[in-house]
Coordinates of C-alpha atoms and ligand atoms in Angstrom, one line a residue:
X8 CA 111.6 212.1 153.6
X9 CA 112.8 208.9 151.9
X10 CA 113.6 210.1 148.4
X11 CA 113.3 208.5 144.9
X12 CA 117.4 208.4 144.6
X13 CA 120.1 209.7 146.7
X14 CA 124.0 210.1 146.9
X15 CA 126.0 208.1 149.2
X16 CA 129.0 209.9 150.4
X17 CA 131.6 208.5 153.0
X18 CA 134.8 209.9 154.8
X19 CA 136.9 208.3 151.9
X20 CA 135.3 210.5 149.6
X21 CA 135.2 213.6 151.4
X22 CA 138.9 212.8 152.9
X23 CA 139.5 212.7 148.6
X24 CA 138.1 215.6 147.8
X25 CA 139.6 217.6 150.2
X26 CA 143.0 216.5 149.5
X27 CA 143.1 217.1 145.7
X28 CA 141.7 221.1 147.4
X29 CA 145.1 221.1 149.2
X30 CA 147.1 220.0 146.2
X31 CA 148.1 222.3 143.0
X32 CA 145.2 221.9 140.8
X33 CA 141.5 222.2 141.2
X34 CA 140.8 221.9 137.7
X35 CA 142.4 219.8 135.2
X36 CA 145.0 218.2 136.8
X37 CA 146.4 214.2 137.2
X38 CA 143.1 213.1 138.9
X39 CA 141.3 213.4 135.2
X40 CA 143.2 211.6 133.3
X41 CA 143.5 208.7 136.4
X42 CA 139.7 209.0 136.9
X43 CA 139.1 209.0 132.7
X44 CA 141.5 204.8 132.8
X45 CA 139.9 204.0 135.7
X46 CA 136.5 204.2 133.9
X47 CA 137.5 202.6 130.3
X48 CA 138.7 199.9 132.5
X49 CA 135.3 199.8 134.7
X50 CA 133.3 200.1 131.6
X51 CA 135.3 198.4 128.9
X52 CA 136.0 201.3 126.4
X53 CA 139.6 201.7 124.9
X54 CA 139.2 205.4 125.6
X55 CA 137.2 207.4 128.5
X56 CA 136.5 211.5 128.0
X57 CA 135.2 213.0 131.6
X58 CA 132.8 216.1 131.1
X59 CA 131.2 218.6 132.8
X60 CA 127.8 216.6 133.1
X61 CA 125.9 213.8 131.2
X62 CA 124.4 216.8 129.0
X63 CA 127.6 218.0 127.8
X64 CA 128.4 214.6 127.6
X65 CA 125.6 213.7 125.0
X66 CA 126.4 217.1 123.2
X67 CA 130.0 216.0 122.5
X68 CA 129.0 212.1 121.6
X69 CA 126.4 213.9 119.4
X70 CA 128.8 216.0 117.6
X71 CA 130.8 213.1 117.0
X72 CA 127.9 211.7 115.3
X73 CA 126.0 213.2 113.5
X74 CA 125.2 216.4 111.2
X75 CA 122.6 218.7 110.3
X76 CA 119.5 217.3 108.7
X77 CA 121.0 213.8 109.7
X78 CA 117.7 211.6 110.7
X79 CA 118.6 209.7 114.1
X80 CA 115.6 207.2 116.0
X81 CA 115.3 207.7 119.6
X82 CA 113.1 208.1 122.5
X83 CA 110.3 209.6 123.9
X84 CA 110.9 208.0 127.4
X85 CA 114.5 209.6 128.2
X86 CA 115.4 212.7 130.0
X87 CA 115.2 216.1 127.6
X88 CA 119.0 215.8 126.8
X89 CA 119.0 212.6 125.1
X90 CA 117.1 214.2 121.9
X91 CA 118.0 217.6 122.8
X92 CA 121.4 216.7 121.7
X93 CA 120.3 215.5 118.4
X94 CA 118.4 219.4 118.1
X95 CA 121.8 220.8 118.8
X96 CA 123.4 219.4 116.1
X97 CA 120.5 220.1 113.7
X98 CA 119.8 216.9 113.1
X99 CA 116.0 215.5 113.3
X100 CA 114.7 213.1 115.9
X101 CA 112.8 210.4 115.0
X102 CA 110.4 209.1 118.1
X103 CA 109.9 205.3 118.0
X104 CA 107.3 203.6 120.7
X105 CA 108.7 201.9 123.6
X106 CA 108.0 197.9 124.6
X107 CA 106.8 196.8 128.0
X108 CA 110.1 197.2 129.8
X109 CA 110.2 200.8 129.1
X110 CA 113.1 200.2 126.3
X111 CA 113.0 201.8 123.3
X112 CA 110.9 199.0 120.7
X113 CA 113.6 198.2 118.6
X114 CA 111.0 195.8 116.1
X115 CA 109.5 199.5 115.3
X116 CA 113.3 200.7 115.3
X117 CA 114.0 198.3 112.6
X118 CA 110.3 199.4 110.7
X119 CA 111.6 202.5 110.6
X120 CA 115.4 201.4 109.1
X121 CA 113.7 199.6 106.5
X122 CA 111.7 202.9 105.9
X123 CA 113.9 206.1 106.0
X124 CA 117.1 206.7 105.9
X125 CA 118.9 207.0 109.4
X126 CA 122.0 208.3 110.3
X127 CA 122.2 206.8 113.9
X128 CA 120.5 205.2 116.6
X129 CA 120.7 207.1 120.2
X130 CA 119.6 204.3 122.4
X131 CA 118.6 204.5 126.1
X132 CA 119.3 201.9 128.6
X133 CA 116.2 203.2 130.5
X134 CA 116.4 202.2 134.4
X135 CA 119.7 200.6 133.7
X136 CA 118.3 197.7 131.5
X137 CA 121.1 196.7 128.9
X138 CA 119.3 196.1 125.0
X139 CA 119.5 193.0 123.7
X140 CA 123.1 192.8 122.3
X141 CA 123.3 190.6 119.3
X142 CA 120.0 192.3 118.0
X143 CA 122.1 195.2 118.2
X144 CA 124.3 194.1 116.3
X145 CA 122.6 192.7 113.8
X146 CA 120.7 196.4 113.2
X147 CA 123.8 198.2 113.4
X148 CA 125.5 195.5 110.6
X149 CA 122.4 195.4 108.7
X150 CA 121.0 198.9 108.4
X151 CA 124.9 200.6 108.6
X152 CA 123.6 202.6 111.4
X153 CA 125.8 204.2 114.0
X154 CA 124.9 204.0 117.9
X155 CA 124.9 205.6 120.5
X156 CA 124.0 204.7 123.9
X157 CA 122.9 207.0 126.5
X158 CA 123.9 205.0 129.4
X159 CA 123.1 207.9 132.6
X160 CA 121.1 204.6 134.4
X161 CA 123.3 201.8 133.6
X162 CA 127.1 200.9 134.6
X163 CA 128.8 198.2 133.3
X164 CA 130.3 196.8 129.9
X165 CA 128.6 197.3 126.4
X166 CA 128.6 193.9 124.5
X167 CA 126.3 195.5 121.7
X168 CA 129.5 197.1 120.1
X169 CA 128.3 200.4 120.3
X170 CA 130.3 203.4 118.9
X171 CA 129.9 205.7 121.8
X172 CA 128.0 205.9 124.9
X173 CA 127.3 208.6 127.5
X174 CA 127.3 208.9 131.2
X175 CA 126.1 211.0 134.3
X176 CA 127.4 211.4 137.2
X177 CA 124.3 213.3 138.7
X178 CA 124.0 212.5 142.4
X179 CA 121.2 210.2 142.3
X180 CA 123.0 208.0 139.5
X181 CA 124.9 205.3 141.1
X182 CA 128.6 206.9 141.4
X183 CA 128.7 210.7 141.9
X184 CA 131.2 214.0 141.1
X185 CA 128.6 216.2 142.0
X186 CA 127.5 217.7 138.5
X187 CA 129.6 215.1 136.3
X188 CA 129.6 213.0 133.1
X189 CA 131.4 210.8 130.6
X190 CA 131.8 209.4 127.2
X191 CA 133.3 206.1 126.3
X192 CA 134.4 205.0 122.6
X193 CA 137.0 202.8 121.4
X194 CA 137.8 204.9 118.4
X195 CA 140.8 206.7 118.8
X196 CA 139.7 209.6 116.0
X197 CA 136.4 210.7 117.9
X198 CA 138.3 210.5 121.2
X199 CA 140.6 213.1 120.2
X200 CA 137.4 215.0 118.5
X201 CA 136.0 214.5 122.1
X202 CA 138.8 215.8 123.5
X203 CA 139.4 219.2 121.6
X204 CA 135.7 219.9 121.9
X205 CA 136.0 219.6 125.5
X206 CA 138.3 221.9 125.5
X207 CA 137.4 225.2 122.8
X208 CA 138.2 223.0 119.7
X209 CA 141.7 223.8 120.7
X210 CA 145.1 221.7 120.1
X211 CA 148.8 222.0 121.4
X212 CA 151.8 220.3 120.7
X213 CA 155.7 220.7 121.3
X214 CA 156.3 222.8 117.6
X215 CA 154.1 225.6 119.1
X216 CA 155.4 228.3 120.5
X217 CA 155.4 227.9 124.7
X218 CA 152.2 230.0 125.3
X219 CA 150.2 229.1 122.1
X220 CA 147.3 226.7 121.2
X221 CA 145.1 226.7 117.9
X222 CA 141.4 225.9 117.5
X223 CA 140.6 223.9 114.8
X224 CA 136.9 223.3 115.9
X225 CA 134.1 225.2 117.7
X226 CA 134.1 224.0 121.0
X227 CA 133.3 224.0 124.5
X228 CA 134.4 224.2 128.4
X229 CA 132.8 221.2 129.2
X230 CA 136.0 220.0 131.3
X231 CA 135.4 218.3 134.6
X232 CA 137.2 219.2 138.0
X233 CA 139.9 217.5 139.4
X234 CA 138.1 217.9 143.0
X235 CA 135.5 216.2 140.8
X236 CA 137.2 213.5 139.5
X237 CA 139.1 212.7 143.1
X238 CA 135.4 211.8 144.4
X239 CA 134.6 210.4 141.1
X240 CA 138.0 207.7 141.6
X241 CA 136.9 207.2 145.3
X242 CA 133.3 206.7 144.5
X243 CA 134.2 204.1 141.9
X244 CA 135.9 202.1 144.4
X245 CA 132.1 201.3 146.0
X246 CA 130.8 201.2 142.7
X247 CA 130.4 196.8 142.7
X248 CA 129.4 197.7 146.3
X249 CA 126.6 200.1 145.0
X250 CA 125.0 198.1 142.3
X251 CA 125.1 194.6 144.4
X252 CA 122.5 196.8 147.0
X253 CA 120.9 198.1 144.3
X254 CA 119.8 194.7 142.6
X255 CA 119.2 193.0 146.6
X256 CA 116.9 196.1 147.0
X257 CA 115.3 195.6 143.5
X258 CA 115.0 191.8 144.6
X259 CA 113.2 192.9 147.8
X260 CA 110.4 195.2 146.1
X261 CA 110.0 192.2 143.6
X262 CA 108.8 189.2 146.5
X263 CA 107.4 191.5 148.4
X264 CA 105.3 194.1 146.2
X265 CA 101.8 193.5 146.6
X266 CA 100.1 191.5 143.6
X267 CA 98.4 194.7 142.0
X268 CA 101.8 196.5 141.4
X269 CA 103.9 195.3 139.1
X270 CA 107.8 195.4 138.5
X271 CA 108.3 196.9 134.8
X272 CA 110.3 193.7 134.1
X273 CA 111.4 190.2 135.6
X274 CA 114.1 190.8 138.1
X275 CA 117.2 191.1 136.1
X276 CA 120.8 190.6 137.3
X277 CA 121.8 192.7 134.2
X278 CA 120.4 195.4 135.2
X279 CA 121.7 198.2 136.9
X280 CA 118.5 199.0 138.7
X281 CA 119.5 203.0 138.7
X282 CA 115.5 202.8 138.7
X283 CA 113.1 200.8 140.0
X284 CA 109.9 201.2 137.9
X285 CA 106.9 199.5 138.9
X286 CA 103.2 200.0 137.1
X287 CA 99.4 200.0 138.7
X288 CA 96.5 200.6 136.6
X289 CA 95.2 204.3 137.5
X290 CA 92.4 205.3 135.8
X291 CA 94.0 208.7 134.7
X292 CA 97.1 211.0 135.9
X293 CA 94.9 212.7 138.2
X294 CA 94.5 209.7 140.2
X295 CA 97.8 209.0 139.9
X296 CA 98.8 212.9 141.3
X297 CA 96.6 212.4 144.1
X298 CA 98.2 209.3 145.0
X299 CA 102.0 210.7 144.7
X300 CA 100.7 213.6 146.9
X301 CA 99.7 211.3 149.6
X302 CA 102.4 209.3 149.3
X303 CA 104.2 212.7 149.8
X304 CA 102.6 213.3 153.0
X305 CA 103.7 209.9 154.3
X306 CA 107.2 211.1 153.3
X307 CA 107.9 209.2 150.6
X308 CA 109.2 211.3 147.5
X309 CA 108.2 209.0 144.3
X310 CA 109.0 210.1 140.9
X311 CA 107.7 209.3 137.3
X312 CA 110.5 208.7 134.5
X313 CA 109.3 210.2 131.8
X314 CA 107.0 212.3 130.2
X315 CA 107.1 212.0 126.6
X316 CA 110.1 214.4 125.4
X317 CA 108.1 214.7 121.8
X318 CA 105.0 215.9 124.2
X319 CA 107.2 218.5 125.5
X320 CA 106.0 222.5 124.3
X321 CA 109.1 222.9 122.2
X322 CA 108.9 219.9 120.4
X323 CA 105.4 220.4 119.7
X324 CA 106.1 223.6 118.5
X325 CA 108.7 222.0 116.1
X326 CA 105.8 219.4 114.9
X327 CA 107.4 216.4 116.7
X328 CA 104.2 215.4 118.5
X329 CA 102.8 212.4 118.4
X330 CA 101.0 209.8 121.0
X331 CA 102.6 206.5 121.0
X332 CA 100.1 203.7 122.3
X333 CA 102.5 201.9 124.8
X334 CA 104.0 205.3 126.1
X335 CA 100.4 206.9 126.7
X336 CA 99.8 203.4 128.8
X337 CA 103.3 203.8 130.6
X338 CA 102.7 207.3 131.3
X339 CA 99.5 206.5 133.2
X340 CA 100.6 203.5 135.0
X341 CA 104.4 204.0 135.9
X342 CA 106.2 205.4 138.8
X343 CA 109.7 205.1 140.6
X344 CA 109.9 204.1 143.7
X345 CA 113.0 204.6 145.8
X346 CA 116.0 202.8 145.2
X347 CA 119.4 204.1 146.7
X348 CA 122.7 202.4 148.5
X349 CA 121.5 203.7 151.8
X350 CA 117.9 202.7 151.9
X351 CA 117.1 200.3 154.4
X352 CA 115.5 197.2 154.9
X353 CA 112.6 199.1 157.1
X354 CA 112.4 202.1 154.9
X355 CA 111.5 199.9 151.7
X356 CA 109.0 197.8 154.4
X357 CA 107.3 201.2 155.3
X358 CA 107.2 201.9 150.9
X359 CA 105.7 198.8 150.6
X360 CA 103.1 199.4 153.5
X361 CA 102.0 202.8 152.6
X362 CA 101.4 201.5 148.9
X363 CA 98.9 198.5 149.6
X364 CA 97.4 201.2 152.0
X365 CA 96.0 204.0 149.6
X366 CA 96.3 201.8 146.5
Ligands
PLP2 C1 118.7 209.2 130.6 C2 119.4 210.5 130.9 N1 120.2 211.1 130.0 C3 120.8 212.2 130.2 C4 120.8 212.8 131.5 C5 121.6 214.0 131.7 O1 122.6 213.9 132.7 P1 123.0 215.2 133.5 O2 121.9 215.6 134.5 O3 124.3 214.8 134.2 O4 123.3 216.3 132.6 C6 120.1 212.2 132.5 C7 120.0 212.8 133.8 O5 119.1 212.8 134.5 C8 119.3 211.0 132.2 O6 118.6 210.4 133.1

């Protein structure tokens, strides 16, 4: 079966993981902290916090963030815990249409600054496309807003001065710590917010007595490994490695793709490519089942990223839905198909193939 997304794992990492078994501490030991810098250094952030997962990650960055009742724009083409983390803060989400390139439409963002009063924007660089950074800016500057980028497909710098952003570590995500996740800021007041909540709201310092902490805020066990973290460190040695294959495979599907499917955007160097999303024009989702099925039985696992969130039963029940022309469109036309460090040459010939086949 040729999946969708995939780990790669080598003896380095394995050789890691199993060493920091031997040693002292399985959980939070020195392998955090030296995974945590080696991260604000990859991804330009004064401060890293490593979490349990990219979920827990969002939580955290949320309750940074925002508070109950705050309005926040987002959405409805993200996994379920980018605006589930608004809902567990209380806070509302606020859907906005998405443009062509599967990015949140930040002209309708800004309609909707003009129009209501927002707390924050949670952003998502959807397949690993970075936003346009000065516009960014100049929304953030303009409308006082605060963002937050949920960054689980991309890896690299933020130039858009964001105020925090989120990770995932999630095995098909392009480095891996098993279940694992992150959140980068460069304020030193929400990293230590981040960092009791990680840890039950708790505190210590030298005045206490030896066995005693205090919790000052309601948090969480969202701490990561230090197994995790000693594959995380290894993995992000590979990490250049991962994304150059990455873009060469994204550069492959976009000269050779047959004229009827099309890439979701121009090739893009910026891009992390933790997807690549292409688009046909089926004539309804049942076409476009019975084509993932035989796809399927050519062993080829595509995927589709996403359905709308605000289409989802729960957020219909709590009156959030609402059909968005472009992400009806995208829904009908777009699929994933696989993109990993280990697929080959062949592999994406046989993808290619099978698609100008039953399409
Ligand atoms: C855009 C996005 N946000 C958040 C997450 C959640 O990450 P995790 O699975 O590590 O909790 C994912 C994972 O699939 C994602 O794709």
């Amino acid at each position: 079966m040729i999946p969708y997304g995939r780990q790669y794992i080598d003896e380095k990492d394995i050789n890691a993981a199993v060493e920091t078994l031997k040693s002292d501490f399985l959980t939070t030991g020195p392998k955090v902290k030296e995974f945590e810098e080696a991260l604000a250094e990859k991804l330009g952030f004064k401060y890293v916090v490593a979490v349990s997962n990219g979920t827990a990650a969002l939580h955290l960055a949320s309750m940074a963030t925002v508070h109950q009742g705050n309005k926040v724009i987002t959405t409805p083409n993200s996994f379920l815990s980018t605006s589930n983390s608004i809902m567990y803060q209380k806070a509302k989400p606020v859907f906005v249409d998405i443009e062509e390139n599967g990015l949140i439409d930040l002209n309708l963002v800004e309609e909707e600054l003009k129009n209501n009063k927002i707390k924050a924007l949670y952003l998502v660089t959807f397949s690993g496309l970075p936003f346009d950074n000065e516009r960014l800016k100049y929304l953030k500057e303009k409308y006082g807003v605060k963002t937050l980028l949920d960054n689980a497909h991309y890896f690299g710098k933020d130039e858009g001065g964001c105020d925090i952003a989120t990770y995932s570590f999630h095995p098909v995500k392009h480095i891996t710590t098993f279940e694992g996740g992150a959140i980068g800021t460069n304020d030193e007041k929400i990293y230590k917010k981040l960092l009791r909540l990680r840890n039950h709201g708790t505190v210590k310092d030298e005045n206490m007595y030896p066995w005693e902490y205090k919790m000052v805020d309601l948090g969480y066990n969202y701490r990561l490994s230090d197994v995790a973290c000693a594959l995380g460190l290894s993995q992000l040695e590979k990490v250049d490695m991962f994304l150059a294959k990455r873009r060469q495979i994204a550069k492959y599907y976009h000269d050779n793709l047959p004229e009827k499917i099309k890439p979701l955007y121009p090739y893009n160097e910026k891009s992390s490519y933790h997807l690549f999303v292409v688009r046909y024009p089926f004539n309804s989702l049942e076409e476009k089942a019975e084509f993932f099925i035989k796809m399927r039985q050519k062993g080829i696992g595509l995927q589709y990223h996403y359905i709308p969130i605000n289409q989802q039963p729960y957020y219909v029940k709590k009156r959030y839905f609402k059909k968005f022309p472009k992400m009806e469109k995208y829904y009908l036309e777009a699929f994933s198909l696989p993109i990993y460090y280990s697929l080959t040459q062949k592999e994406q010939n046989y993808v290619i193939e099978c698609m100008e086949e039953l399409l």
